[in-house]
PDB file of C-alpha atoms in Angstrom:
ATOM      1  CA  UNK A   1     -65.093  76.734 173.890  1.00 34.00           C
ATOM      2  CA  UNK A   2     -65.450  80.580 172.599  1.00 37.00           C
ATOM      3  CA  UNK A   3     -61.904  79.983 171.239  1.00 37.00           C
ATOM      4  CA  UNK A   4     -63.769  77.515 169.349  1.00 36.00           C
ATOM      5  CA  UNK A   5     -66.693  79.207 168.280  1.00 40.00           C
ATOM      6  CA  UNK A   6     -64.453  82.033 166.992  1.00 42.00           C
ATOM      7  CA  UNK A   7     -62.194  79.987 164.482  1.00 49.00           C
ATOM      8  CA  UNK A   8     -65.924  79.213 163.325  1.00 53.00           C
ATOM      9  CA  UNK A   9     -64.871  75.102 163.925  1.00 55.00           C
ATOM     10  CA  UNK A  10     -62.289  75.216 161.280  1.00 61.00           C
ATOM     11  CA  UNK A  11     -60.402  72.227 162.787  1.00 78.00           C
ATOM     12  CA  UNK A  12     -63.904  70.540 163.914  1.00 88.00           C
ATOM     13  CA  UNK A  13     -65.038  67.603 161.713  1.00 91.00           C
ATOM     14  CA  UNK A  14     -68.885  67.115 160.812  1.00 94.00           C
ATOM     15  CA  UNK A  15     -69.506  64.898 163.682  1.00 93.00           C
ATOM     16  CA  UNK A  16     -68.097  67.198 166.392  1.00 94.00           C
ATOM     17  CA  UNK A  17     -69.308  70.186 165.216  1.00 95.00           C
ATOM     18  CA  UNK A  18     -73.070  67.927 165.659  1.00 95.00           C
ATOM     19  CA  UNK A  19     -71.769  67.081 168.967  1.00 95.00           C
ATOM     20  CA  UNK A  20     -70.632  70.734 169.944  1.00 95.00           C
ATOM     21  CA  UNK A  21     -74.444  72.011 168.880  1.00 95.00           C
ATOM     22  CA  UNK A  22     -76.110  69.245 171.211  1.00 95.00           C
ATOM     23  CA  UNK A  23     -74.148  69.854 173.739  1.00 95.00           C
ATOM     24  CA  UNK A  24     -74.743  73.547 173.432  1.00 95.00           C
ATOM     25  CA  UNK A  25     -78.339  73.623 173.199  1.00 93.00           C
ATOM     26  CA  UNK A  26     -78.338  71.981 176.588  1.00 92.00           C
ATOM     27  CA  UNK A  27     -76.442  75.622 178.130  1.00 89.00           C
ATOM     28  CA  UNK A  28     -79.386  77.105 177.275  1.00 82.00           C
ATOM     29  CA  UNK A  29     -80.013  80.392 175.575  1.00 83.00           C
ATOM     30  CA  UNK A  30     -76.481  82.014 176.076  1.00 86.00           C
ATOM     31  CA  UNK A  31     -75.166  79.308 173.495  1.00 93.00           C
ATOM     32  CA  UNK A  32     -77.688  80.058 170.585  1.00 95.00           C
ATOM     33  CA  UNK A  33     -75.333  82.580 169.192  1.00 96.00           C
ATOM     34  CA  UNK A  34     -72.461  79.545 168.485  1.00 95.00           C
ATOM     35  CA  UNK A  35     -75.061  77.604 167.837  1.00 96.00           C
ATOM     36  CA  UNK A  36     -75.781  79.743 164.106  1.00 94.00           C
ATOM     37  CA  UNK A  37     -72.238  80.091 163.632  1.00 95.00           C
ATOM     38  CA  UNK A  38     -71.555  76.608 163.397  1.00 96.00           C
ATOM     39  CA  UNK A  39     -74.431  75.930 161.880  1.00 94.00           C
ATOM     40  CA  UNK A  40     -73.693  78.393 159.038  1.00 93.00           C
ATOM     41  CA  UNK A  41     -69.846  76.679 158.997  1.00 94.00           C
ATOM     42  CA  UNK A  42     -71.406  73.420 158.145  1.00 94.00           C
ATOM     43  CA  UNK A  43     -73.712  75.259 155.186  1.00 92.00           C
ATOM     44  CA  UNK A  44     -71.216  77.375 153.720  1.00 92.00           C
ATOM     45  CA  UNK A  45     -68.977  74.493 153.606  1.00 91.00           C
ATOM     46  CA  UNK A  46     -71.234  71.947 152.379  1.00 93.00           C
ATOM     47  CA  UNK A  47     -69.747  69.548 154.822  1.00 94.00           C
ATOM     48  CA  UNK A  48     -73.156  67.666 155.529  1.00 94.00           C
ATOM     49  CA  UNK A  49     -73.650  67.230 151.449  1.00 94.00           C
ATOM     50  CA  UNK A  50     -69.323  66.168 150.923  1.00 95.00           C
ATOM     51  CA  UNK A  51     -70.565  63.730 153.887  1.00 95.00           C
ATOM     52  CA  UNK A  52     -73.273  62.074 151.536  1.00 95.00           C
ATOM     53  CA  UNK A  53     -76.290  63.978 152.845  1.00 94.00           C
ATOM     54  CA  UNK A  54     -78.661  65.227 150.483  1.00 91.00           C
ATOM     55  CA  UNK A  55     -78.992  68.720 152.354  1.00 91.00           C
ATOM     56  CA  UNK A  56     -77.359  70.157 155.500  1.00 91.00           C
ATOM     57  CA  UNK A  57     -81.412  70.044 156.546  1.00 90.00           C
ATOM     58  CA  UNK A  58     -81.366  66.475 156.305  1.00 92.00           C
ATOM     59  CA  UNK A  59     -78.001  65.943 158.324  1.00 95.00           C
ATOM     60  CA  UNK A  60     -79.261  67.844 161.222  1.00 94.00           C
ATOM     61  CA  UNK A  61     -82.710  66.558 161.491  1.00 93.00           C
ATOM     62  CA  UNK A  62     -81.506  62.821 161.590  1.00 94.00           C
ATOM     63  CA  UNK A  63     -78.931  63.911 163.754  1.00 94.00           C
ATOM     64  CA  UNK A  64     -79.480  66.830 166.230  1.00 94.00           C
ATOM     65  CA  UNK A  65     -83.043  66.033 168.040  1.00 92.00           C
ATOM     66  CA  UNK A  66     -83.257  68.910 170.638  1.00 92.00           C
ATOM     67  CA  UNK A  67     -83.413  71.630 168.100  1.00 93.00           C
ATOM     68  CA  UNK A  68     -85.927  71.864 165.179  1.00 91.00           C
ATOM     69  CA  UNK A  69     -84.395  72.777 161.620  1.00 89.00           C
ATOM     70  CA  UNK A  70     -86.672  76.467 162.095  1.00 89.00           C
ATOM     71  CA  UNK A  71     -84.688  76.862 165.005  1.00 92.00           C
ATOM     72  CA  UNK A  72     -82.031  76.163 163.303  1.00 93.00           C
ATOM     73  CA  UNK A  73     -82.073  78.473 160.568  1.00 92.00           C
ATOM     74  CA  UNK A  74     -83.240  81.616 163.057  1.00 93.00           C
ATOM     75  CA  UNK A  75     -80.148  80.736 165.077  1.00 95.00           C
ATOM     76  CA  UNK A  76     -78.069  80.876 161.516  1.00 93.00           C
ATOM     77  CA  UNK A  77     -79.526  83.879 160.087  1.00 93.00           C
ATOM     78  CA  UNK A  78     -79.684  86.088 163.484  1.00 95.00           C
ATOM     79  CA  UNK A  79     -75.824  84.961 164.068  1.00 94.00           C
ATOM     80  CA  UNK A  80     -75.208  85.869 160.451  1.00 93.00           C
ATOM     81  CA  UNK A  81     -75.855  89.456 160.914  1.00 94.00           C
ATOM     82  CA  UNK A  82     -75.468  90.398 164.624  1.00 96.00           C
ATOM     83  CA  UNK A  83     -72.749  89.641 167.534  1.00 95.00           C
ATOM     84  CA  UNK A  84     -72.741  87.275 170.217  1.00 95.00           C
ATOM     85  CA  UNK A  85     -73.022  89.964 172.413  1.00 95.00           C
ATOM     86  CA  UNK A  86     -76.286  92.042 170.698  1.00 96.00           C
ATOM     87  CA  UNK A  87     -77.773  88.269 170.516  1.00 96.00           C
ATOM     88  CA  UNK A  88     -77.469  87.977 174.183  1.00 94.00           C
ATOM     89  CA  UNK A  89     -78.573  91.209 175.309  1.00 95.00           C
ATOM     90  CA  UNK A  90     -82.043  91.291 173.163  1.00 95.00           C
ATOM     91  CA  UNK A  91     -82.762  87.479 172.439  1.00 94.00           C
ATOM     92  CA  UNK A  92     -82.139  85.635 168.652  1.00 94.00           C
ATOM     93  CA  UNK A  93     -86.224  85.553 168.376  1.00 92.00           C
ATOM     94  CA  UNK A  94     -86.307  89.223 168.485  1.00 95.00           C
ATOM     95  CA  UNK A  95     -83.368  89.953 165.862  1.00 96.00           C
ATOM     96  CA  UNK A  96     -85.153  87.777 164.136  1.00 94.00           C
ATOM     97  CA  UNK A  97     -88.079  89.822 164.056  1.00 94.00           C
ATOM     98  CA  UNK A  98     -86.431  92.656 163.531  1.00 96.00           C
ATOM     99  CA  UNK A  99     -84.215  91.563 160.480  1.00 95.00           C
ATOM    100  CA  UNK A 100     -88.405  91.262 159.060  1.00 93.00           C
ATOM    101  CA  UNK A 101     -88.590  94.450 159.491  1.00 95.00           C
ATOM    102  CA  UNK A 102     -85.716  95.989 158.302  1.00 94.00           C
ATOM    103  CA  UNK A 103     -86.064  94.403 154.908  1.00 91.00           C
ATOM    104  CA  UNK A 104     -90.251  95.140 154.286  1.00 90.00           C
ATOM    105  CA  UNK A 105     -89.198  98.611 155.451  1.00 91.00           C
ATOM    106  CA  UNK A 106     -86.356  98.882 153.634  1.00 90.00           C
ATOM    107  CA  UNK A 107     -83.948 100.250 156.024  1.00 92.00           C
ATOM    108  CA  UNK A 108     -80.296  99.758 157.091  1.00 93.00           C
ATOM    109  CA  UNK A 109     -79.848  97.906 161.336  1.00 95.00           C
ATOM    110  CA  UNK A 110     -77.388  99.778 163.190  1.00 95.00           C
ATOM    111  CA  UNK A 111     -74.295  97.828 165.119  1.00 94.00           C
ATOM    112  CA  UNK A 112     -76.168  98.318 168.456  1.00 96.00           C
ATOM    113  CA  UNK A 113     -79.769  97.787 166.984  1.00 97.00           C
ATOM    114  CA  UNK A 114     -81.715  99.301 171.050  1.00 97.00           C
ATOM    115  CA  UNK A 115     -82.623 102.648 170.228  1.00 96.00           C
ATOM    116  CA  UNK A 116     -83.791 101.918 166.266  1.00 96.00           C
ATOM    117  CA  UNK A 117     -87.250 103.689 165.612  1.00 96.00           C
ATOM    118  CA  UNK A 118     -90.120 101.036 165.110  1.00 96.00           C
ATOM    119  CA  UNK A 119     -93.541 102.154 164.066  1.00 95.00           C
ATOM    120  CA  UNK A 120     -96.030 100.549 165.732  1.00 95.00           C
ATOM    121  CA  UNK A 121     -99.535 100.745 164.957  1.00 91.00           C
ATOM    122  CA  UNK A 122    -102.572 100.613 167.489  1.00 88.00           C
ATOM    123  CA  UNK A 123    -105.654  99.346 167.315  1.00 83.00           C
ATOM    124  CA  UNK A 124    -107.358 102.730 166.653  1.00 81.00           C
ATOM    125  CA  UNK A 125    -105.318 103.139 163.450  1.00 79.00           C
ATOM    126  CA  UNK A 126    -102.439 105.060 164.866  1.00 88.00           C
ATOM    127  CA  UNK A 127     -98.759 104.646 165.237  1.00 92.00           C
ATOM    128  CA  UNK A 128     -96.717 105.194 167.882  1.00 94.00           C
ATOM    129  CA  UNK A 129     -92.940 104.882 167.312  1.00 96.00           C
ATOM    130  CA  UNK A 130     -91.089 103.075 169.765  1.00 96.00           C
ATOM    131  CA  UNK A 131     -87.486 101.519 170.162  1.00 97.00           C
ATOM    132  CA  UNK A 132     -86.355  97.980 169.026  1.00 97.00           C
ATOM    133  CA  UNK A 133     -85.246  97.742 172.737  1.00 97.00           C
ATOM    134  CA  UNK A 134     -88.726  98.749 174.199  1.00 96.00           C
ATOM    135  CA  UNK A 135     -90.609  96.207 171.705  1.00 95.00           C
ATOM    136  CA  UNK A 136     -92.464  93.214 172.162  1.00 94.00           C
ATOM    137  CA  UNK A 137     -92.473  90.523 170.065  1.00 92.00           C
ATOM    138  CA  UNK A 138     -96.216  90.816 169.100  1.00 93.00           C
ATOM    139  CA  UNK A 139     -95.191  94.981 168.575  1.00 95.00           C
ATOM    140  CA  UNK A 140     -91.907  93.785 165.849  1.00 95.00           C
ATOM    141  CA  UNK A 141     -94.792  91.585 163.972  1.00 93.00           C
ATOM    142  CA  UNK A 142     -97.198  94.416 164.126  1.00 93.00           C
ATOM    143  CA  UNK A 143     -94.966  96.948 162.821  1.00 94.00           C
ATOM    144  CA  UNK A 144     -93.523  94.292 159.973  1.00 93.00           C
ATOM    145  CA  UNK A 145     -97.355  93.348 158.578  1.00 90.00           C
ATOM    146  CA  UNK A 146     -97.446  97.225 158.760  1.00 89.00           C
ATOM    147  CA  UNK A 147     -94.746  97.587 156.340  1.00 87.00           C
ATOM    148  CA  UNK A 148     -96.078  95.058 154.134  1.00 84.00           C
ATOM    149  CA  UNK A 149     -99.376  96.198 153.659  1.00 67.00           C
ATOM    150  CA  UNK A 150    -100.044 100.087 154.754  1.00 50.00           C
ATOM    151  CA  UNK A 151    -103.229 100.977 155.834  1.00 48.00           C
ATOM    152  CA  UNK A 152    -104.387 102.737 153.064  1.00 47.00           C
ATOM    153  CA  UNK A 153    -107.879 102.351 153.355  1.00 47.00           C
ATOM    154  CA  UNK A 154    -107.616 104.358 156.396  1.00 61.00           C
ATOM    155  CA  UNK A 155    -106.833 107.548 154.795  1.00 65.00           C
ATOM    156  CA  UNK A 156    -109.687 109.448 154.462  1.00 70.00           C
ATOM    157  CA  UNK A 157    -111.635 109.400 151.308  1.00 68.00           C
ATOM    158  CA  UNK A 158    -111.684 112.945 150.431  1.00 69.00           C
ATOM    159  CA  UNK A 159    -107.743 112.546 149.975  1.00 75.00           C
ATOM    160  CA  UNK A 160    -107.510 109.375 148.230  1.00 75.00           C
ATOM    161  CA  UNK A 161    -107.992 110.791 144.728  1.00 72.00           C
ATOM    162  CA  UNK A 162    -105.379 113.668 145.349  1.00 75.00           C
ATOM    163  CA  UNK A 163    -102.864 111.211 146.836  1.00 80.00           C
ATOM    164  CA  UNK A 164    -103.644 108.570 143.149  1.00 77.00           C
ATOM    165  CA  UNK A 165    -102.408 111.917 141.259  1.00 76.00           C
ATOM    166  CA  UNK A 166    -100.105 112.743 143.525  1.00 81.00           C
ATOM    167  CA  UNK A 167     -98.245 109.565 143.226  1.00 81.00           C
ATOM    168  CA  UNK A 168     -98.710 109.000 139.359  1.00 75.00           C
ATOM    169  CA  UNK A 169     -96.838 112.736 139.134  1.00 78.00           C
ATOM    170  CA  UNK A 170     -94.451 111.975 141.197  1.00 84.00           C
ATOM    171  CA  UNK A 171     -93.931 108.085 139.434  1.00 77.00           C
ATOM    172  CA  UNK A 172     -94.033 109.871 135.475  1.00 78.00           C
ATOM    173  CA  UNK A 173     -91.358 112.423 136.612  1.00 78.00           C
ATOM    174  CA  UNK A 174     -88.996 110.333 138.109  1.00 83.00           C
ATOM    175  CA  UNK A 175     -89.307 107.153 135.805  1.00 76.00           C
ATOM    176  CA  UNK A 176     -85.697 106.300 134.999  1.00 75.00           C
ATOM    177  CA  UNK A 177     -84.380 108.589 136.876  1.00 83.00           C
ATOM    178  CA  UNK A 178     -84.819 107.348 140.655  1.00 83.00           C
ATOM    179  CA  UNK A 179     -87.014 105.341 142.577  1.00 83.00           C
ATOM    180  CA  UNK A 180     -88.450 107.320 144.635  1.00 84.00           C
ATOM    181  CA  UNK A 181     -90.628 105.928 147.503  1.00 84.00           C
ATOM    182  CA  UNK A 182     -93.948 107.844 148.025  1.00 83.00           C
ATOM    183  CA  UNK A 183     -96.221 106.555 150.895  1.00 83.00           C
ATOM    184  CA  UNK A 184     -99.054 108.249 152.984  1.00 81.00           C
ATOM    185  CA  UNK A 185    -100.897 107.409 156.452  1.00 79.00           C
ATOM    186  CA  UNK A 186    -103.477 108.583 158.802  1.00 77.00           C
ATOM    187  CA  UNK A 187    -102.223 110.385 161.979  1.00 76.00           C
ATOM    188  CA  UNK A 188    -104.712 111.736 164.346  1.00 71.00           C
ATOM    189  CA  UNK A 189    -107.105 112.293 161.433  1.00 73.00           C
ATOM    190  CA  UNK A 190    -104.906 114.228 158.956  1.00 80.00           C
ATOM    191  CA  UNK A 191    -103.194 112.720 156.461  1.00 83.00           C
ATOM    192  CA  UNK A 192     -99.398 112.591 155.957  1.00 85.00           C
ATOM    193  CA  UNK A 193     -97.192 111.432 153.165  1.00 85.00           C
ATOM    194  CA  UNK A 194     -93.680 110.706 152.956  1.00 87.00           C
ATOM    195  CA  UNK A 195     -90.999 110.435 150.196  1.00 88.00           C
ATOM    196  CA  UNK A 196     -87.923 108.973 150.113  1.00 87.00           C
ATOM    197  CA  UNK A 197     -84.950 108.620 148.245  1.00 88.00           C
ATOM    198  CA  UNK A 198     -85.406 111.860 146.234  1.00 88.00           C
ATOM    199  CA  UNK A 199     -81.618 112.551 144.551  1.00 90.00           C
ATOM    200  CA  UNK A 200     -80.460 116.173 146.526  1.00 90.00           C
ATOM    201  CA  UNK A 201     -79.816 117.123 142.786  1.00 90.00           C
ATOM    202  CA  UNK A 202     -83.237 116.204 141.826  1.00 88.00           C
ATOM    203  CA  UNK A 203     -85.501 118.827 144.084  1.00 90.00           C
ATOM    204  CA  UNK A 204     -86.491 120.630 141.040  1.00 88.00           C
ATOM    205  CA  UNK A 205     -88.024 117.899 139.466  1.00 86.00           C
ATOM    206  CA  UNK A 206     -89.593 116.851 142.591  1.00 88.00           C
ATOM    207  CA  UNK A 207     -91.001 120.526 142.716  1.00 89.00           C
ATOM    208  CA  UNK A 208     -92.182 120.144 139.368  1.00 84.00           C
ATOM    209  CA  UNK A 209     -93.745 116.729 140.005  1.00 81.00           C
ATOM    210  CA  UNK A 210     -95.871 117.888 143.287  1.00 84.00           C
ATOM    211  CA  UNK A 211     -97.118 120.548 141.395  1.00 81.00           C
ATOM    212  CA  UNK A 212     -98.339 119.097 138.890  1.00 74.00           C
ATOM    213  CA  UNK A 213     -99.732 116.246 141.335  1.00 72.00           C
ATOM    214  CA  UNK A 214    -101.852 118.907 143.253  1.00 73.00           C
ATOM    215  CA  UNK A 215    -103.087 121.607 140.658  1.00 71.00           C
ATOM    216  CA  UNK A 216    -105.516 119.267 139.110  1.00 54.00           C
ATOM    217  CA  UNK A 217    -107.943 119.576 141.710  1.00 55.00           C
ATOM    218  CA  UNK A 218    -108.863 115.801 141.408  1.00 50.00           C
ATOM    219  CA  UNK A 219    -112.186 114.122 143.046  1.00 48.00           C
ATOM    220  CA  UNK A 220    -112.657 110.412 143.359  1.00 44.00           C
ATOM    221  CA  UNK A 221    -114.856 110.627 139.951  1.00 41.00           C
ATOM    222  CA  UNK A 222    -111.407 111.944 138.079  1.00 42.00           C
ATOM    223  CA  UNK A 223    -110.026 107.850 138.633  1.00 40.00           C
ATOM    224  CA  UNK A 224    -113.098 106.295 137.718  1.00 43.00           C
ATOM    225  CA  UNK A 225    -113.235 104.584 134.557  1.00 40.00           C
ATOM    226  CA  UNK A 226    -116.228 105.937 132.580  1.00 40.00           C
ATOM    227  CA  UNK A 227    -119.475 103.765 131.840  1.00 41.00           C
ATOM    228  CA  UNK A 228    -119.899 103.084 128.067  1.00 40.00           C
ATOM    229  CA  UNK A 229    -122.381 105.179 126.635  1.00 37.00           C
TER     230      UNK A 229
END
């Protein structure tokens, strides 16, 4: 059978590569793994649309019962992008969470993806960072809405205005030359900002830009649009 699933079912027609997946998905969870890479053999084929199916969707919901198409896909798109072995050791729902994570965060997953850093935040408004291996499922969502909409709001007022000017100095400097990614965040009631990206032959401009960002000596009233007299 793993003989199989590595030749990716290249001698396997349609109909037993359906038969191999319901047969797997009654082994259990140390099968799921096969289970996406056949699955992904019969999409990047086409072989369920050469058969006369309108979609490899529609193939496998008329035809495999004791998996869902969702299921389906996570099994594809976690076996896409990790090894049997990584899928066994920290579960396909889990990759799959953290593949969500990697791409709102923009960063790069690691062969063995255990000890990658995952910011977590708490209730209270702080983060703790905290393997993928040591991560719950409900911690890999937190982090990901996290990513996809920062806290802001919880950086404290008196700083908002500096970070606005901040960030438009930083922006005007660097238009067409790199994007660079500026972020902030409350942590333990002082606020921190990060950049990233900033071209090693580019630190006088970033100089430059933070400069200019903090000599103006901005207040919230500096952003506000003035009332019509």
């Amino acid at each position: 059978m793993n003989k199989t699933m590595t030749a990716v079912g290249v001698d396997m027609t349609l109909d037993q590569i359906r038969d191999t997946i319901n047969a797997l998905a009654r082994q259990g969870s140390t099968a799921n793994h096969q289970i996406g890479v056949l699955y992904n053999h019969v999409v990047d084929r086409r072989l369920a649309e050469i058969a006369g199916y309108k979609s490899t969707q529609d193939y496998f919901i008329a035809h495999v019962k004791a998996l869902s198409q969702s299921t389906l896909t996570v099994y594809g798109t976690v076996a896409r992008n990790f090894t049997e072995a990584v899928c066994t050791q920290y579960g396909m729902g889990n990759l799959r969470k953290l593949l969500r994570y990697a791409d709102v965060a923009n960063i790069s997953i690691p062969a063995d993806p255990g000890p990658m850093s995952i910011e977590v935040p708490r209730d209270d408004g702080t983060v703790v960072t905290k393997s993928f291996a040591e991560c719950s499922v409900d911690e890999l969502e937190r982090g990901t809405r996290a990513k996809r909409a920062p806290p802001v709001s919880r950086v404290p007022i008196a700083d908002q205005a500096r970070l606005l000017f901040l960030e438009d100095s930083i922006f005007t400097r660097f238009s067409g030359v790199a994007q660079v990614r500026f972020s902030s965040r409350n942590k333990g009631g002082k606020t921190l900002i990060s950049l990233q990206d900033v071209p090693m032959t580019e630190l006088v401009r970033l100089t430059t830009a933070i400069q200019d960002g903090i000599s103006a000596e901005p207040t919230l009233a500096d952003t506000e649009t003035p009332a019509s007299a």
